[in-house]
Short mmCIF file of C-alpha atoms and ligand atoms in Angstrom, two decimals:
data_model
loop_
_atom_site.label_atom_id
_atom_site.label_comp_id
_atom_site.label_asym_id
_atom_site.label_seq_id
_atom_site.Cartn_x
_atom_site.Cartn_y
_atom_site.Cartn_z
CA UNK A 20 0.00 0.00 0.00
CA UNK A 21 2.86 2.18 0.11
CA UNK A 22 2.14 4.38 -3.33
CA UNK A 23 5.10 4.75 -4.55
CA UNK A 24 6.29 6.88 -7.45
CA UNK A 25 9.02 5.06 -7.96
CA UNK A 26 11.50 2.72 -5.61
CA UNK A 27 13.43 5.68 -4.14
CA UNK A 28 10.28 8.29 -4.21
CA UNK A 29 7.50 6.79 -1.97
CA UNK A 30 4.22 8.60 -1.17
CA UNK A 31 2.37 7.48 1.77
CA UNK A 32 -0.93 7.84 3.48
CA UNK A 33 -0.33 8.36 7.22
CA UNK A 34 -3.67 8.68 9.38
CA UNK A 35 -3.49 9.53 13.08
CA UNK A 36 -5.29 7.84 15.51
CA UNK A 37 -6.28 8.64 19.35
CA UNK A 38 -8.43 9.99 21.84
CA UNK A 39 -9.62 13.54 21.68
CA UNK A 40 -7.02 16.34 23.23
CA UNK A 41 -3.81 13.92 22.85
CA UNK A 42 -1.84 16.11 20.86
CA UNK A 43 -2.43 14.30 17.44
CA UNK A 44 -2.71 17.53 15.51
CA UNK A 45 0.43 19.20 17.75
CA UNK A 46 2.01 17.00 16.47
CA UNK A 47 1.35 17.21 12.96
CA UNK A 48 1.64 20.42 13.13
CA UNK A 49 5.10 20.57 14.65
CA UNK A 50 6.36 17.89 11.98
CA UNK A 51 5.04 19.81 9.40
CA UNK A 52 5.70 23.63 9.85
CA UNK A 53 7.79 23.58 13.05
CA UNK A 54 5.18 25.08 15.45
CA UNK A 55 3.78 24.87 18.59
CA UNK A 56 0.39 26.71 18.79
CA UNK A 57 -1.59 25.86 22.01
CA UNK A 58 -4.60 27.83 21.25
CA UNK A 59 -4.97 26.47 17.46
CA UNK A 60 -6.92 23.82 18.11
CA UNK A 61 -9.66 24.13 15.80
CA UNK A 62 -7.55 25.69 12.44
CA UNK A 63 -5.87 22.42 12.31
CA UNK A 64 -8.97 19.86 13.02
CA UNK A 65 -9.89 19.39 9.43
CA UNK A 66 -6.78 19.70 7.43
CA UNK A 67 -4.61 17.49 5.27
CA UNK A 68 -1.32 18.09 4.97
CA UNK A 69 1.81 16.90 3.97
CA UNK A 70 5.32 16.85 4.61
CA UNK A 71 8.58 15.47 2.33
CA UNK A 72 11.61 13.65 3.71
CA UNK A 73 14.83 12.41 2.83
CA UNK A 74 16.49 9.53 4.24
CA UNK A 75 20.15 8.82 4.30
CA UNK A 76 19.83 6.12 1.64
CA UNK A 77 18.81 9.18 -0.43
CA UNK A 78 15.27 7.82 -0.56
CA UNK A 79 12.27 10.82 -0.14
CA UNK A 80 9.56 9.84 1.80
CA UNK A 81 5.90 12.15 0.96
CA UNK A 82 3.93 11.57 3.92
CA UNK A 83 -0.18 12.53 3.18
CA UNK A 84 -1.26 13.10 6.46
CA UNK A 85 -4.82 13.09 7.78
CA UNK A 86 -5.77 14.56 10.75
CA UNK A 87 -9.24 14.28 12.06
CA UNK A 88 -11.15 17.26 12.91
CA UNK A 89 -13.10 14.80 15.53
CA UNK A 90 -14.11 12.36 13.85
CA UNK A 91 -12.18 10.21 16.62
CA UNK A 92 -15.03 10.46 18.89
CA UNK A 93 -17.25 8.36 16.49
CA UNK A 94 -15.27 5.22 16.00
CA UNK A 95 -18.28 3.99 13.40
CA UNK A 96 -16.10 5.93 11.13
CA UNK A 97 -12.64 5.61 11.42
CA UNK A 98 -12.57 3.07 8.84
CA UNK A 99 -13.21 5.43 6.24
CA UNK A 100 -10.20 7.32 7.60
CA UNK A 101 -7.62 4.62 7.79
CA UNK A 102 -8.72 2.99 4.89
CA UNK A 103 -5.51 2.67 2.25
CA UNK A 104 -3.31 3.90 4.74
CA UNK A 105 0.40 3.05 4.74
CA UNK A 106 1.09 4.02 8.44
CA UNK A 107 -0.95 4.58 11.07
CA UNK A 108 0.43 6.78 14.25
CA UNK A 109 -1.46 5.61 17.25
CA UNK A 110 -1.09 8.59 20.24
CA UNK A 111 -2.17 8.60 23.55
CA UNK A 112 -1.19 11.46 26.59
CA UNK A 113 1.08 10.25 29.47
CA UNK A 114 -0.48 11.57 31.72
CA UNK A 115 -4.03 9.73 31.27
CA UNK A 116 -4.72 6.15 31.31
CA UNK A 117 -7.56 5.71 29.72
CA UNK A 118 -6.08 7.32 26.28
CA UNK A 119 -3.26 4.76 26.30
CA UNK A 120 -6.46 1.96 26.67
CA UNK A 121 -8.21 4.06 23.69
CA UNK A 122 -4.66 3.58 21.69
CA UNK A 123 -4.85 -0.27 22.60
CA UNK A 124 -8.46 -0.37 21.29
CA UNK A 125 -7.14 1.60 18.19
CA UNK A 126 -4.53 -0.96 17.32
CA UNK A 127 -7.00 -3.61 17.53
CA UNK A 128 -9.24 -1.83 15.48
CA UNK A 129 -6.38 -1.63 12.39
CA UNK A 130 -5.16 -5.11 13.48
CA UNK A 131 -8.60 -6.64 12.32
CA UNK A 132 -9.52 -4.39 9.42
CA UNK A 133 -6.50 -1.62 8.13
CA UNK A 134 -4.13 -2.70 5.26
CA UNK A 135 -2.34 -5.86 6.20
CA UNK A 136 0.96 -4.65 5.83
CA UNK A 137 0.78 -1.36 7.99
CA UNK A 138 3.26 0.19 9.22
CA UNK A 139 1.84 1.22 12.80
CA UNK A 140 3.49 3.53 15.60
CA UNK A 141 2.73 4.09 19.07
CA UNK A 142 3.10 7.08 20.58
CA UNK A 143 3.09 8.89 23.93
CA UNK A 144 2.90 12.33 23.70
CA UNK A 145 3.11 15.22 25.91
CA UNK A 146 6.39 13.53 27.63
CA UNK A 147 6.97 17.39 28.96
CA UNK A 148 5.17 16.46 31.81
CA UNK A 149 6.89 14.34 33.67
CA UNK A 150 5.97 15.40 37.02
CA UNK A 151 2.03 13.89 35.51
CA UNK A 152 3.00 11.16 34.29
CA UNK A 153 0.48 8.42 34.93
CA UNK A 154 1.60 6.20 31.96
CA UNK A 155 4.97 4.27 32.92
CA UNK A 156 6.80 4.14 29.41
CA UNK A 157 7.93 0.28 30.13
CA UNK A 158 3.99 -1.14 29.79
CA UNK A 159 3.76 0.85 26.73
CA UNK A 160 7.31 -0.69 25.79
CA UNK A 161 5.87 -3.73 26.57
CA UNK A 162 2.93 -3.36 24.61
CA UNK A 163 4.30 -2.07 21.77
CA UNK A 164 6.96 -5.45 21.45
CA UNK A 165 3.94 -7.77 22.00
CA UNK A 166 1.98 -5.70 18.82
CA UNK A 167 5.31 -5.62 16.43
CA UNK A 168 5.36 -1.89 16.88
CA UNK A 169 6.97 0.86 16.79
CA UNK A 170 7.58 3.18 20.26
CA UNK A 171 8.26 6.23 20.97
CA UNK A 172 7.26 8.96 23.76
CA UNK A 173 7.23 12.57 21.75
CA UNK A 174 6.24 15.85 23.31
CA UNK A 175 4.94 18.39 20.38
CA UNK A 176 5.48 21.48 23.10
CA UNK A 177 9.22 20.78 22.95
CA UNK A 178 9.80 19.24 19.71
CA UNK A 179 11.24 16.14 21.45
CA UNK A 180 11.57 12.74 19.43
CA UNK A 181 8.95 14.71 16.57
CA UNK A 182 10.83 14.26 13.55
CA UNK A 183 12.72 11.03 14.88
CA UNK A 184 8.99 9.51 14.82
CA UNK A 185 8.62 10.85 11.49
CA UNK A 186 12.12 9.08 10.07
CA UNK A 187 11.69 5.82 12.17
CA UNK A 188 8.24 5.44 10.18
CA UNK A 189 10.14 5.56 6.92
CA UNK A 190 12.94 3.73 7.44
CA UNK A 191 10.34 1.00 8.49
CA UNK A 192 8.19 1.36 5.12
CA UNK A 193 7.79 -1.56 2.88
CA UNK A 194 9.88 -1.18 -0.47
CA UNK A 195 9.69 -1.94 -3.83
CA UNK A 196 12.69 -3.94 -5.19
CA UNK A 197 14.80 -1.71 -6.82
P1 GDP B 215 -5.93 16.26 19.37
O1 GDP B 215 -7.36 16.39 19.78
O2 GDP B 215 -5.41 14.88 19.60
O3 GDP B 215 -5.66 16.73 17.97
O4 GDP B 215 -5.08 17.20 20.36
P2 GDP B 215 -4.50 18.67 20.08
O5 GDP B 215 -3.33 18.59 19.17
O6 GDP B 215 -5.60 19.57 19.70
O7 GDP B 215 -3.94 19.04 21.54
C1 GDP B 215 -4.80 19.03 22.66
C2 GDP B 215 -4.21 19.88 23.75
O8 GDP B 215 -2.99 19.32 24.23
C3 GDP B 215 -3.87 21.30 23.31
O9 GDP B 215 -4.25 22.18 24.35
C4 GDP B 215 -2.37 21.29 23.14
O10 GDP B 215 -1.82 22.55 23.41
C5 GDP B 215 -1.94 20.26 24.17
N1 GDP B 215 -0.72 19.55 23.75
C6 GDP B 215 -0.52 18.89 22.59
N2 GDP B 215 0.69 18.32 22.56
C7 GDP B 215 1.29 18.63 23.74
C8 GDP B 215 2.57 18.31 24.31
O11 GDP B 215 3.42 17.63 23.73
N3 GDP B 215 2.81 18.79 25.57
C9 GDP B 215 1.90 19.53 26.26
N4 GDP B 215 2.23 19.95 27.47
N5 GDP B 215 0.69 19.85 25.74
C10 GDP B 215 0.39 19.40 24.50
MG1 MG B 216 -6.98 17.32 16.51
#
């Protein structure tokens, strides 16, 4: 499913999944145009943007992301949304529990019915707040090996671990034989 141009120009659909308020379009937007905006939360619900880049093997990566503008409170339709997608970033908040349950219900949801060869991530945002934290990054370590996935705790205030999300997703993309 990865649409690529060619072998060392791929194009991918990236949908973001997670519970309302856990920083899915923060980060997007920090990945995308460097910013940190914590008033913009509207501007950014519906939007679709995308975001080029290069890997050391001199391979370009186009990520299409889609960012809901809600719709993640109406699970009904979230297959619409992940539908075709390459890679699918799974975020919950550190600091509550019951959005790193929503992300485990989320992964089940694209284990049984997304593309059978996506590339899923799991991410804990907002890792700023430490002093919060209610999350303990091993059982989401732990969760993440048992799932094949790929971890990382990001915080989109900072900028911490954005783009290295970003380039771990690529570098774990299927690939055409060149
Ligand atoms: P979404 O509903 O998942 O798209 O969440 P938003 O991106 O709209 O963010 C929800 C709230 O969390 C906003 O008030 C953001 O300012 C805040 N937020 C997002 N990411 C971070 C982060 O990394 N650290 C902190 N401290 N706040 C964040
Ligand atoms: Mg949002």
């Amino acid at each position: 499913n990865t649409g690529a141009a060619d072998a060392k120009n791929l194009k991918v659909k990236l949908v973001l999944l997670g519970d309302s308020g856990v920083g899915k379009s923060c980060i997007v937007l920090r990945f995308v145009r460097g910013q940190f905006d914590p008033t913009s939360k509207v501007t950014v619900g519906a939007s679709f943007l995308s975001q080029t880049i290069a890997l050391q093997d001199s391979t370009t990566v186009k990520f299409e992301i889609w960012d809901t503008a809600g719709q993640e409170r109406y699970a009904a339709l979230a297959p619409l949304y992940y539908r075709g997608a390459a890679v699918a970033v799974v975020v919950y908040d550190i600091t509550v529990p019951e959005s790193f349950k929503k992300a485990q219900f989320w992964v089940k949801e694209l284990q049984k019915h997304g593309s059978p060869d996506i590339v899923m991530a799991l991410v804990g945002n907002k890792a700023d707040l430490q002093e919060n934290r209610q999350v303990p990054t091993e059982d989401a370590i732990e969760y993440a090996e048992k799932n094949g996935m790929f971890f990382i705790e990001t915080s989109a205030k900072t900028a911490d671990n954005i783009n290295q999300l970003f380039e771990e997703i690529a570098k774990r993309l299927p690939r055409a034989p060149p």
